[in-house]
Short mmCIF file of N, CA and C and ligand atoms in Angstrom, two decimals:
data_model
loop_
_atom_site.label_atom_id
_atom_site.label_comp_id
_atom_site.label_asym_id
_atom_site.label_seq_id
_atom_site.Cartn_x
_atom_site.Cartn_y
_atom_site.Cartn_z
N UNK A 20 178.69 224.47 107.19
CA UNK A 20 177.73 223.63 106.38
C UNK A 20 177.37 223.92 104.67
N UNK A 21 176.94 222.74 104.14
CA UNK A 21 176.74 222.67 102.49
C UNK A 21 175.39 223.50 102.38
N UNK A 22 175.05 223.97 101.05
CA UNK A 22 173.65 224.27 100.92
C UNK A 22 172.98 223.38 101.20
N UNK A 23 172.86 221.86 100.81
CA UNK A 23 171.83 221.27 100.79
C UNK A 23 171.83 220.52 101.96
N UNK A 24 170.36 220.59 102.57
CA UNK A 24 170.08 220.63 103.65
C UNK A 24 169.44 218.76 104.21
N UNK A 25 169.30 218.36 102.83
CA UNK A 25 168.30 217.42 103.10
C UNK A 25 168.89 216.22 103.65
N UNK A 26 170.13 215.92 103.82
CA UNK A 26 170.45 214.55 104.21
C UNK A 26 170.79 214.93 106.12
N UNK A 27 170.95 216.23 106.06
CA UNK A 27 170.96 216.76 107.73
C UNK A 27 169.20 216.37 108.27
N UNK A 28 168.30 216.50 107.38
CA UNK A 28 166.82 216.40 108.06
C UNK A 28 166.25 215.40 108.11
N UNK A 29 166.86 214.47 107.22
CA UNK A 29 166.70 213.21 107.14
C UNK A 29 166.84 212.23 108.45
N UNK A 30 167.79 212.81 108.97
CA UNK A 30 168.37 212.31 110.67
C UNK A 30 167.35 212.73 111.65
N UNK A 31 166.69 213.61 111.40
CA UNK A 31 165.63 214.06 112.55
C UNK A 31 164.80 213.39 112.33
N UNK A 32 164.36 212.22 113.24
CA UNK A 32 163.29 211.05 112.72
C UNK A 32 162.09 211.26 114.00
N UNK A 33 162.09 212.56 114.69
CA UNK A 33 160.92 212.69 115.61
C UNK A 33 159.58 212.29 115.35
N UNK A 34 159.03 212.61 113.97
CA UNK A 34 157.64 212.44 114.07
C UNK A 34 157.60 211.28 113.04
N UNK A 35 158.68 210.15 112.85
CA UNK A 35 158.92 209.03 111.75
C UNK A 35 157.43 208.21 112.54
N UNK A 36 157.58 207.72 113.45
CA UNK A 36 156.54 207.09 114.39
C UNK A 36 155.01 207.70 114.21
N UNK A 37 154.82 208.72 114.31
CA UNK A 37 153.29 209.56 114.25
C UNK A 37 152.66 209.13 113.25
N UNK A 38 151.10 208.82 113.71
CA UNK A 38 150.41 208.66 112.53
C UNK A 38 150.51 209.82 111.52
N UNK A 39 150.21 211.74 112.11
CA UNK A 39 150.30 212.91 111.73
C UNK A 39 150.61 213.85 112.78
N UNK A 40 150.71 215.04 112.26
CA UNK A 40 151.78 216.08 112.90
C UNK A 40 151.43 217.63 112.71
N UNK A 41 151.82 218.84 113.12
CA UNK A 41 151.59 219.74 112.47
C UNK A 41 152.82 220.43 112.08
N UNK A 42 152.71 220.96 110.92
CA UNK A 42 153.94 221.58 110.40
C UNK A 42 153.36 223.07 110.41
N UNK A 43 154.16 224.27 110.75
CA UNK A 43 154.10 225.35 110.98
C UNK A 43 154.42 226.29 109.66
N UNK A 44 153.45 226.59 108.67
CA UNK A 44 153.96 227.80 107.91
C UNK A 44 153.98 229.16 108.40
N UNK A 45 155.21 229.57 107.85
CA UNK A 45 155.15 231.28 108.23
C UNK A 45 155.44 231.76 106.81
N UNK A 46 155.61 231.23 106.04
CA UNK A 46 156.39 231.84 104.60
C UNK A 46 154.95 231.72 103.23
N UNK A 47 155.77 230.83 102.49
CA UNK A 47 154.86 230.52 101.33
C UNK A 47 153.94 229.62 101.51
N UNK A 48 154.17 228.97 102.62
CA UNK A 48 153.21 227.98 103.03
C UNK A 48 151.98 228.68 103.74
N UNK A 49 151.76 229.61 103.95
CA UNK A 49 150.50 230.32 104.53
C UNK A 49 149.13 230.82 103.39
N UNK A 50 150.08 231.04 102.12
CA UNK A 50 149.01 230.84 101.03
C UNK A 50 149.05 230.05 100.07
N UNK A 51 150.03 229.28 100.18
CA UNK A 51 150.09 227.90 98.99
C UNK A 51 150.81 226.76 99.61
N UNK A 52 150.22 225.48 99.54
CA UNK A 52 150.53 224.19 100.14
C UNK A 52 150.36 223.20 99.06
N UNK A 53 151.43 222.96 98.36
CA UNK A 53 150.80 221.94 97.40
C UNK A 53 151.62 220.76 97.75
N UNK A 54 151.42 219.73 98.81
CA UNK A 54 151.09 218.97 99.29
C UNK A 54 150.05 218.38 100.32
N UNK A 55 149.97 217.15 99.99
CA UNK A 55 148.59 216.67 101.08
C UNK A 55 148.54 217.05 102.27
N UNK A 56 147.27 217.41 103.08
CA UNK A 56 147.20 217.25 104.20
C UNK A 56 146.14 217.17 104.56
N UNK A 57 145.86 216.86 106.01
CA UNK A 57 144.56 216.63 106.70
C UNK A 57 143.37 217.58 106.98
N UNK A 58 144.28 218.58 107.43
CA UNK A 58 143.67 219.42 108.20
C UNK A 58 144.46 220.75 108.31
N UNK A 59 144.08 221.76 108.05
CA UNK A 59 144.78 223.58 108.33
C UNK A 59 144.12 224.20 109.12
N UNK A 60 145.10 225.13 110.11
CA UNK A 60 144.44 225.84 110.79
C UNK A 60 145.37 226.79 111.29
N UNK A 61 144.59 228.80 111.11
CA UNK A 61 145.63 229.49 111.80
C UNK A 61 146.36 229.33 113.17
N UNK A 62 147.49 229.53 113.02
CA UNK A 62 148.16 229.03 114.56
C UNK A 62 149.55 230.38 114.19
N UNK A 63 150.22 230.15 115.82
CA UNK A 63 151.04 230.91 116.17
C UNK A 63 152.30 230.23 116.90
N UNK A 64 153.45 230.84 116.75
CA UNK A 64 154.36 230.51 117.38
C UNK A 64 155.12 231.41 118.43
N UNK A 65 155.45 231.01 119.60
CA UNK A 65 156.28 232.26 120.72
C UNK A 65 157.69 232.68 120.25
N UNK A 66 158.29 233.33 120.58
CA UNK A 66 159.60 233.65 120.84
C UNK A 66 160.34 233.44 119.39
N UNK A 67 159.65 233.89 118.31
CA UNK A 67 160.37 234.25 117.00
C UNK A 67 159.47 235.23 116.32
N UNK A 68 160.22 235.80 115.43
CA UNK A 68 159.78 236.92 114.49
C UNK A 68 160.37 236.76 113.18
N UNK A 69 159.02 236.61 112.45
CA UNK A 69 159.65 236.53 110.98
C UNK A 69 160.78 237.57 110.09
N UNK A 70 161.47 237.32 109.33
CA UNK A 70 162.28 237.96 108.62
C UNK A 70 162.78 237.91 107.21
N UNK A 71 162.96 238.66 106.34
CA UNK A 71 163.26 238.34 105.03
C UNK A 71 164.96 238.43 104.94
N UNK A 72 165.56 237.31 105.77
CA UNK A 72 167.13 237.62 106.12
C UNK A 72 167.53 236.23 105.21
N UNK A 73 166.51 235.24 104.57
CA UNK A 73 167.45 234.05 103.87
C UNK A 73 167.40 234.43 102.63
N UNK A 74 168.74 234.09 101.82
CA UNK A 74 168.64 234.05 100.39
C UNK A 74 167.71 233.13 99.65
N UNK A 75 167.50 233.53 98.75
CA UNK A 75 167.22 232.31 97.77
C UNK A 75 167.61 232.14 96.47
N UNK A 76 168.49 231.15 96.33
CA UNK A 76 169.29 230.90 94.99
C UNK A 76 168.34 230.07 94.24
N UNK A 77 167.32 228.98 94.36
CA UNK A 77 166.49 228.04 93.53
C UNK A 77 165.12 228.59 93.85
N UNK A 78 164.65 229.33 94.38
CA UNK A 78 163.32 229.57 94.13
C UNK A 78 162.77 231.09 93.53
N UNK A 79 163.17 231.92 94.32
CA UNK A 79 163.04 233.20 93.79
C UNK A 79 163.88 234.10 93.66
N UNK A 80 165.11 233.63 93.22
CA UNK A 80 166.41 233.81 92.92
C UNK A 80 167.21 233.29 92.21
N UNK A 81 168.36 233.76 91.92
CA UNK A 81 169.44 232.29 91.50
C UNK A 81 170.71 232.81 92.04
N UNK A 82 171.76 231.99 91.87
CA UNK A 82 173.05 231.92 92.44
C UNK A 82 173.37 233.38 92.23
N UNK A 83 173.41 233.80 91.03
CA UNK A 83 174.07 235.19 90.83
C UNK A 83 173.61 236.37 91.28
N UNK A 84 172.11 236.23 91.60
CA UNK A 84 171.09 237.38 92.22
C UNK A 84 169.95 236.76 92.58
N UNK A 85 170.60 236.32 94.36
CA UNK A 85 169.55 235.64 95.15
C UNK A 85 168.68 236.66 95.53
N UNK A 86 167.17 236.22 95.50
CA UNK A 86 166.14 236.81 96.33
C UNK A 86 166.29 236.61 97.64
N UNK A 87 165.36 237.23 98.56
CA UNK A 87 165.13 237.08 99.89
C UNK A 87 163.94 236.43 100.33
N UNK A 88 164.03 235.40 101.09
CA UNK A 88 162.80 234.83 101.47
C UNK A 88 162.49 235.34 102.95
N UNK A 89 161.60 233.86 103.79
CA UNK A 89 161.24 234.72 105.06
C UNK A 89 162.36 233.42 105.83
N UNK A 90 162.87 233.91 107.02
CA UNK A 90 163.35 232.78 108.18
C UNK A 90 162.64 233.40 109.78
N UNK A 91 163.23 232.83 110.59
CA UNK A 91 162.78 233.16 111.84
C UNK A 91 163.96 233.50 112.77
N UNK A 92 163.64 234.64 113.33
CA UNK A 92 164.77 235.05 114.34
C UNK A 92 164.62 235.09 115.91
N UNK A 93 165.32 234.75 116.83
CA UNK A 93 164.24 234.45 117.81
C UNK A 93 164.23 236.00 118.58
N UNK A 94 163.15 236.32 119.32
CA UNK A 94 162.74 237.26 120.05
C UNK A 94 162.11 237.11 121.01
N UNK A 95 162.41 237.26 122.22
CA UNK A 95 161.88 236.85 123.25
C UNK A 95 160.58 237.88 123.21
N UNK A 96 159.27 237.22 123.59
CA UNK A 96 158.15 238.01 123.91
C UNK A 96 157.31 238.00 122.62
N UNK A 97 157.57 237.75 121.57
CA UNK A 97 157.20 237.88 119.84
C UNK A 97 156.09 236.97 119.79
N UNK A 98 155.78 236.92 119.18
CA UNK A 98 154.40 235.90 118.06
C UNK A 98 154.87 236.03 116.78
N UNK A 99 154.57 234.95 116.30
CA UNK A 99 154.76 234.79 114.58
C UNK A 99 153.58 234.34 114.17
N UNK A 100 152.76 234.50 113.78
CA UNK A 100 151.54 233.91 112.94
C UNK A 100 151.45 233.59 111.67
N UNK A 101 150.67 232.30 111.30
CA UNK A 101 151.05 231.30 110.41
C UNK A 101 149.83 230.49 110.11
N UNK A 102 150.34 229.49 109.37
CA UNK A 102 149.54 228.57 109.13
C UNK A 102 150.10 227.15 109.36
N UNK A 103 149.26 226.32 110.15
CA UNK A 103 149.34 225.28 110.64
C UNK A 103 149.22 224.12 110.03
N UNK A 104 149.63 223.01 109.12
CA UNK A 104 149.04 221.98 108.63
C UNK A 104 149.33 220.66 109.32
N UNK A 105 148.34 219.93 109.30
CA UNK A 105 148.40 218.38 109.83
C UNK A 105 148.77 217.35 109.18
N UNK A 106 149.71 216.75 108.57
CA UNK A 106 150.57 216.22 107.73
C UNK A 106 150.81 214.87 108.06
N UNK A 107 150.90 213.88 107.24
CA UNK A 107 151.61 212.48 107.77
C UNK A 107 153.14 212.19 107.56
N UNK A 108 153.83 212.01 108.40
CA UNK A 108 155.43 211.98 108.35
C UNK A 108 156.08 211.79 106.85
N UNK A 109 155.43 211.07 105.87
CA UNK A 109 156.09 210.69 104.56
C UNK A 109 155.68 212.02 103.74
N UNK A 110 155.08 213.17 104.12
CA UNK A 110 155.21 214.03 103.27
C UNK A 110 156.64 215.25 103.49
N UNK A 111 157.06 214.89 104.28
CA UNK A 111 158.52 215.39 105.01
C UNK A 111 159.51 215.34 103.62
N UNK A 112 159.60 214.29 103.14
CA UNK A 112 160.79 214.26 102.46
C UNK A 112 160.89 215.13 100.74
N UNK A 113 159.34 215.07 100.75
CA UNK A 113 158.77 216.13 99.25
C UNK A 113 159.74 217.80 100.05
N UNK A 114 158.96 218.16 101.08
CA UNK A 114 159.28 219.27 101.80
C UNK A 114 160.99 219.66 101.88
N UNK A 115 161.52 218.36 102.33
CA UNK A 115 162.91 218.83 102.84
C UNK A 115 163.73 218.98 101.18
N UNK A 116 163.43 218.34 100.27
CA UNK A 116 163.60 218.83 98.67
C UNK A 116 163.49 220.10 98.40
N UNK A 117 161.96 220.65 98.80
CA UNK A 117 161.61 221.80 98.34
C UNK A 117 162.75 223.07 99.23
N UNK A 118 162.95 222.53 100.27
CA UNK A 118 163.61 223.74 101.37
C UNK A 118 165.34 223.39 101.74
N UNK A 119 165.51 222.73 100.47
CA UNK A 119 166.91 222.30 101.01
C UNK A 119 168.28 223.46 100.84
N UNK A 120 167.77 224.92 100.63
CA UNK A 120 168.91 225.54 100.43
C UNK A 120 168.96 226.12 101.86
N UNK A 121 169.43 225.42 102.80
CA UNK A 121 169.74 226.11 104.11
C UNK A 121 168.71 225.55 105.22
N UNK A 122 167.32 225.07 105.17
CA UNK A 122 166.39 225.29 106.12
C UNK A 122 166.45 223.58 106.84
N UNK A 123 166.47 223.92 108.02
CA UNK A 123 166.60 222.79 108.98
C UNK A 123 165.54 222.65 109.93
N UNK A 124 165.09 221.21 109.94
CA UNK A 124 163.65 221.25 110.51
C UNK A 124 164.35 221.57 112.20
N UNK A 125 162.94 221.91 112.85
CA UNK A 125 163.16 221.80 113.97
C UNK A 125 161.77 221.89 115.08
N UNK A 126 161.74 221.38 116.02
CA UNK A 126 160.63 221.36 116.72
C UNK A 126 160.12 222.72 117.46
N UNK A 127 158.81 222.75 117.82
CA UNK A 127 158.52 224.20 118.30
C UNK A 127 157.27 223.69 118.70
N UNK A 128 156.52 224.20 119.93
CA UNK A 128 154.98 224.24 120.51
C UNK A 128 153.98 225.25 119.64
N UNK A 129 153.52 224.70 118.83
CA UNK A 129 152.32 225.55 117.87
C UNK A 129 150.86 226.10 118.56
N UNK A 130 150.80 226.91 118.34
CA UNK A 130 149.54 227.66 119.52
C UNK A 130 148.51 228.24 118.32
N UNK A 131 147.02 227.28 118.98
CA UNK A 131 146.03 227.58 118.29
C UNK A 131 144.99 228.38 118.39
N UNK A 132 145.04 228.33 120.14
CA UNK A 132 144.13 229.48 120.70
C UNK A 132 144.88 229.40 122.32
N UNK A 133 144.28 230.05 122.98
CA UNK A 133 144.95 230.31 124.22
C UNK A 133 145.06 228.97 125.37
N UNK A 134 144.33 228.09 124.73
CA UNK A 134 144.28 226.80 125.79
C UNK A 134 144.96 225.53 124.89
N UNK A 135 144.53 225.93 123.02
CA UNK A 135 145.38 224.45 122.59
C UNK A 135 146.48 224.71 122.16
N UNK A 136 147.41 223.63 122.36
CA UNK A 136 148.87 223.99 121.33
C UNK A 136 149.20 222.44 121.35
N UNK A 137 150.14 222.34 120.32
CA UNK A 137 150.82 221.02 119.84
C UNK A 137 151.94 220.80 119.57
N UNK A 138 152.83 220.16 119.54
CA UNK A 138 154.10 219.75 118.87
C UNK A 138 154.40 220.22 117.85
N UNK A 139 155.18 221.13 116.87
CA UNK A 139 154.87 221.15 115.61
C UNK A 139 156.53 221.08 115.12
N UNK A 140 156.22 221.20 113.67
CA UNK A 140 157.50 221.50 113.16
C UNK A 140 157.96 222.32 112.09
N UNK A 141 158.85 223.27 112.21
CA UNK A 141 159.35 224.31 111.21
C UNK A 141 160.12 223.95 110.56
N UNK A 142 160.45 224.65 109.29
CA UNK A 142 161.73 224.90 108.71
C UNK A 142 162.75 226.09 109.09
N UNK A 143 163.52 226.04 109.50
CA UNK A 143 164.53 227.08 110.07
C UNK A 143 165.96 227.37 109.32
N UNK A 144 166.17 228.69 108.69
CA UNK A 144 167.27 228.91 108.57
C UNK A 144 168.27 230.05 108.82
N UNK A 145 168.78 229.52 109.81
CA UNK A 145 169.75 229.61 110.68
C UNK A 145 171.32 231.15 110.09
N UNK A 146 171.60 231.35 110.61
CA UNK A 146 172.60 232.59 110.16
C UNK A 146 173.70 231.82 109.96
N UNK A 147 174.02 230.20 109.94
CA UNK A 147 174.91 229.72 109.93
C UNK A 147 175.02 228.79 108.67
N UNK A 148 173.56 228.94 107.91
CA UNK A 148 173.71 228.26 106.30
C UNK A 148 174.48 229.53 105.40
N UNK A 149 174.99 228.68 104.53
CA UNK A 149 175.59 229.33 103.35
C UNK A 149 174.85 230.58 102.63
N UNK A 150 173.04 230.45 102.72
CA UNK A 150 172.48 231.33 101.63
C UNK A 150 171.98 232.37 102.65
N UNK A 151 172.35 232.41 103.91
CA UNK A 151 171.69 233.41 104.56
C UNK A 151 172.15 234.80 104.47
N UNK A 152 171.47 235.70 104.40
CA UNK A 152 171.87 237.10 104.21
C UNK A 152 171.88 237.90 105.07
N UNK A 153 170.79 237.93 106.09
CA UNK A 153 170.47 238.82 107.31
C UNK A 153 169.97 240.11 106.63
N UNK A 154 170.39 240.87 108.26
CA UNK A 154 169.61 242.26 108.07
C UNK A 154 170.15 243.17 107.19
N UNK A 155 169.38 243.81 106.33
CA UNK A 155 170.09 245.12 105.63
C UNK A 155 168.68 246.36 105.90
N UNK A 156 169.53 247.50 105.63
CA UNK A 156 168.34 248.56 105.36
C UNK A 156 167.15 247.95 104.43
N UNK A 157 166.00 248.65 105.00
CA UNK A 157 164.72 248.33 104.43
C UNK A 157 164.89 248.57 102.76
N UNK A 158 165.23 249.83 102.23
CA UNK A 158 165.15 249.85 100.97
C UNK A 158 165.91 249.35 100.33
N UNK A 159 167.36 248.67 100.78
CA UNK A 159 168.15 247.83 100.10
C UNK A 159 167.70 246.34 99.74
N UNK A 160 166.81 246.19 101.06
CA UNK A 160 166.08 244.70 100.96
C UNK A 160 165.09 244.35 99.82
N UNK A 161 164.39 245.73 99.94
CA UNK A 161 163.03 246.07 98.96
C UNK A 161 163.76 245.62 97.29
N UNK A 162 164.84 246.47 97.15
CA UNK A 162 165.20 247.07 96.09
C UNK A 162 165.81 245.57 95.75
N UNK A 163 166.38 244.73 96.41
CA UNK A 163 166.54 243.50 96.14
C UNK A 163 165.70 242.37 95.73
N UNK A 164 164.31 242.66 96.52
CA UNK A 164 163.26 241.40 96.28
C UNK A 164 162.50 242.16 94.94
N UNK A 165 162.47 243.27 94.65
CA UNK A 165 162.23 244.03 93.54
C UNK A 165 162.65 243.49 92.51
N UNK A 166 164.09 243.10 92.27
CA UNK A 166 164.92 242.71 91.05
C UNK A 166 164.67 241.18 91.00
N UNK A 167 164.48 240.44 91.86
CA UNK A 167 165.14 239.18 92.10
C UNK A 167 163.69 238.33 91.12
N UNK A 168 164.29 237.09 90.43
CA UNK A 168 163.51 236.70 89.80
C UNK A 168 163.99 234.81 89.71
N UNK A 169 163.41 233.23 90.31
CA UNK A 169 163.86 232.52 89.95
C UNK A 169 162.64 231.33 89.42
N UNK A 170 163.21 230.17 90.09
CA UNK A 170 162.15 229.08 89.07
C UNK A 170 160.88 229.12 89.82
N UNK A 171 160.50 229.78 90.92
CA UNK A 171 159.09 229.43 91.77
C UNK A 171 158.51 230.99 91.09
N UNK A 172 159.12 231.94 90.32
CA UNK A 172 158.59 233.02 90.33
C UNK A 172 159.24 234.32 90.61
N UNK A 173 158.71 235.29 90.79
CA UNK A 173 159.38 236.66 91.05
C UNK A 173 159.38 236.63 92.55
N UNK A 174 160.31 237.49 93.00
CA UNK A 174 160.51 237.50 94.48
C UNK A 174 159.50 238.41 95.03
N UNK A 175 159.43 239.76 94.27
CA UNK A 175 158.23 240.55 94.50
C UNK A 175 156.87 239.94 94.76
N UNK A 176 156.25 238.99 93.95
CA UNK A 176 155.37 238.61 94.00
C UNK A 176 155.26 237.18 95.38
N UNK A 177 156.47 236.77 95.82
CA UNK A 177 156.64 236.01 96.86
C UNK A 177 156.11 237.18 98.49
N UNK A 178 156.66 238.30 98.44
CA UNK A 178 156.43 239.26 99.10
C UNK A 178 155.32 239.56 99.14
N UNK A 179 154.24 240.10 97.99
CA UNK A 179 153.18 240.43 97.90
C UNK A 179 152.32 239.64 97.99
N UNK A 180 152.47 238.05 97.83
CA UNK A 180 151.44 237.25 98.23
C UNK A 180 151.43 237.00 100.00
N UNK A 181 152.87 237.17 100.41
CA UNK A 181 152.67 236.85 101.92
C UNK A 181 152.31 237.93 103.09
N UNK A 182 152.49 239.36 102.13
CA UNK A 182 151.74 240.34 102.65
C UNK A 182 149.92 240.55 102.87
N UNK A 183 149.47 239.82 101.51
CA UNK A 183 148.10 239.88 101.37
C UNK A 183 147.65 238.52 102.12
N UNK A 184 148.06 237.51 102.19
CA UNK A 184 147.70 236.45 102.89
C UNK A 184 147.98 236.51 104.37
N UNK A 185 148.74 237.47 104.93
CA UNK A 185 149.05 237.99 106.12
C UNK A 185 147.43 239.00 106.50
N UNK A 186 147.48 239.73 105.79
CA UNK A 186 146.38 240.66 106.01
C UNK A 186 144.53 239.82 105.82
N UNK A 187 144.96 238.85 104.88
CA UNK A 187 143.57 238.01 105.25
C UNK A 187 143.31 237.18 106.37
N UNK A 188 144.59 237.09 106.96
CA UNK A 188 144.73 236.15 108.10
C UNK A 188 144.18 237.23 109.57
N UNK A 189 144.32 238.56 109.35
CA UNK A 189 144.19 239.47 110.22
C UNK A 189 145.38 239.86 111.14
N UNK A 190 146.43 239.45 110.32
CA UNK A 190 148.11 239.63 111.36
C UNK A 190 148.52 240.75 110.80
N UNK A 191 149.34 241.56 111.61
CA UNK A 191 149.69 242.68 111.65
C UNK A 191 151.08 242.66 112.01
N UNK A 192 152.19 242.34 110.77
CA UNK A 192 153.38 241.77 110.97
C UNK A 192 154.01 243.37 110.18
N UNK A 193 154.61 243.73 111.58
CA UNK A 193 155.43 244.91 110.84
C UNK A 193 156.80 244.80 109.43
N UNK A 194 157.28 243.88 109.92
CA UNK A 194 158.11 243.97 108.93
C UNK A 194 157.66 243.62 107.64
N UNK A 195 157.00 243.00 107.35
CA UNK A 195 156.45 242.27 105.85
C UNK A 195 155.53 243.11 105.37
N UNK A 196 154.69 243.82 106.33
CA UNK A 196 153.83 245.25 105.88
C UNK A 196 155.00 246.42 104.95
N UNK A 197 156.14 246.84 106.08
CA UNK A 197 156.76 247.68 105.90
C UNK A 197 157.65 247.64 104.66
N UNK A 198 158.23 246.43 104.07
CA UNK A 198 158.99 245.65 102.90
C UNK A 198 157.94 246.05 102.04
N UNK A 199 156.74 245.45 102.15
CA UNK A 199 156.16 245.70 101.05
C UNK A 199 155.55 246.76 100.37
N UNK A 200 155.60 247.51 101.54
CA UNK A 200 155.05 249.32 100.96
C UNK A 200 156.39 250.21 100.58
N UNK A 201 157.49 249.31 100.94
CA UNK A 201 158.61 250.13 100.14
C UNK A 201 158.97 249.59 99.15
N UNK A 202 158.41 248.36 98.25
CA UNK A 202 158.40 248.03 96.84
C UNK A 202 158.47 248.69 95.90
N UNK A 203 159.58 249.68 94.88
CA UNK A 203 159.25 250.25 94.44
C UNK A 203 157.94 250.16 93.08
N UNK A 204 156.81 251.15 93.47
CA UNK A 204 155.70 251.01 92.61
C UNK A 204 154.70 250.68 93.05
N UNK A 205 154.69 250.33 94.67
CA UNK A 205 153.95 249.98 95.77
C UNK A 205 153.20 250.91 96.27
N UNK A 206 154.00 252.25 96.97
CA UNK A 206 153.92 253.00 97.67
C UNK A 206 153.05 252.40 99.09
N UNK A 207 151.95 253.04 99.59
CA UNK A 207 151.37 252.23 100.90
C UNK A 207 150.31 251.74 100.80
N UNK A 208 149.90 251.10 99.56
CA UNK A 208 148.83 250.57 99.15
C UNK A 208 148.15 249.22 100.19
N UNK A 209 149.21 248.51 100.47
CA UNK A 209 148.76 247.57 101.39
C UNK A 209 148.32 247.69 102.78
C1 BEZ B 5 157.09 228.55 105.24
O1 BEZ B 5 156.57 228.74 106.16
O2 BEZ B 5 156.33 228.69 104.20
C2 BEZ B 5 158.16 227.98 105.02
C3 BEZ B 5 159.47 228.81 105.21
C4 BEZ B 5 160.58 228.54 105.35
C5 BEZ B 5 160.83 226.90 104.56
C6 BEZ B 5 160.01 226.32 104.75
C7 BEZ B 5 158.75 226.89 104.59
#
């Protein structure tokens, strides 16, 4: 697979005839939505865990010094909490462009509370994409994130903003909080 997933994502026409649908954000979308949306609600998806396993060459790093950003990995019984946005289908073209470095659209049930759920969309970077980095020791990942910088800003800010946004949602994500606490100069303040 090439780096650019735009063409592949355009072939996923599932929501094209919907007036609106839910996009589930589990990374920067939790604290920053730079696209029009109709509504937003805290939500979760089942059977997935958030991991800093995707390389970022175009936002929080460069091809020579990639950053690390989040993707999802399957984990039976896990819940991944985030923010869901109700959007119109025409917004997807700009999201496809923004997430073209390895992320593919995928369908998931999005849960809002114990009774309410809806079919939704996530952007998912699997280990088959060329930018995938995978697991590494916590201190190695933290050192990489501490150093990386790209067109969207520092990788360190990405991690700390995510940790803060999850904290504000009342979500305890061990992977994210451990990584934030492992950043040089951060200690265990979060
Ligand atoms: C997000 O939820 O912020 C997100 C994560 C990966 C790709 C696109 C969006």
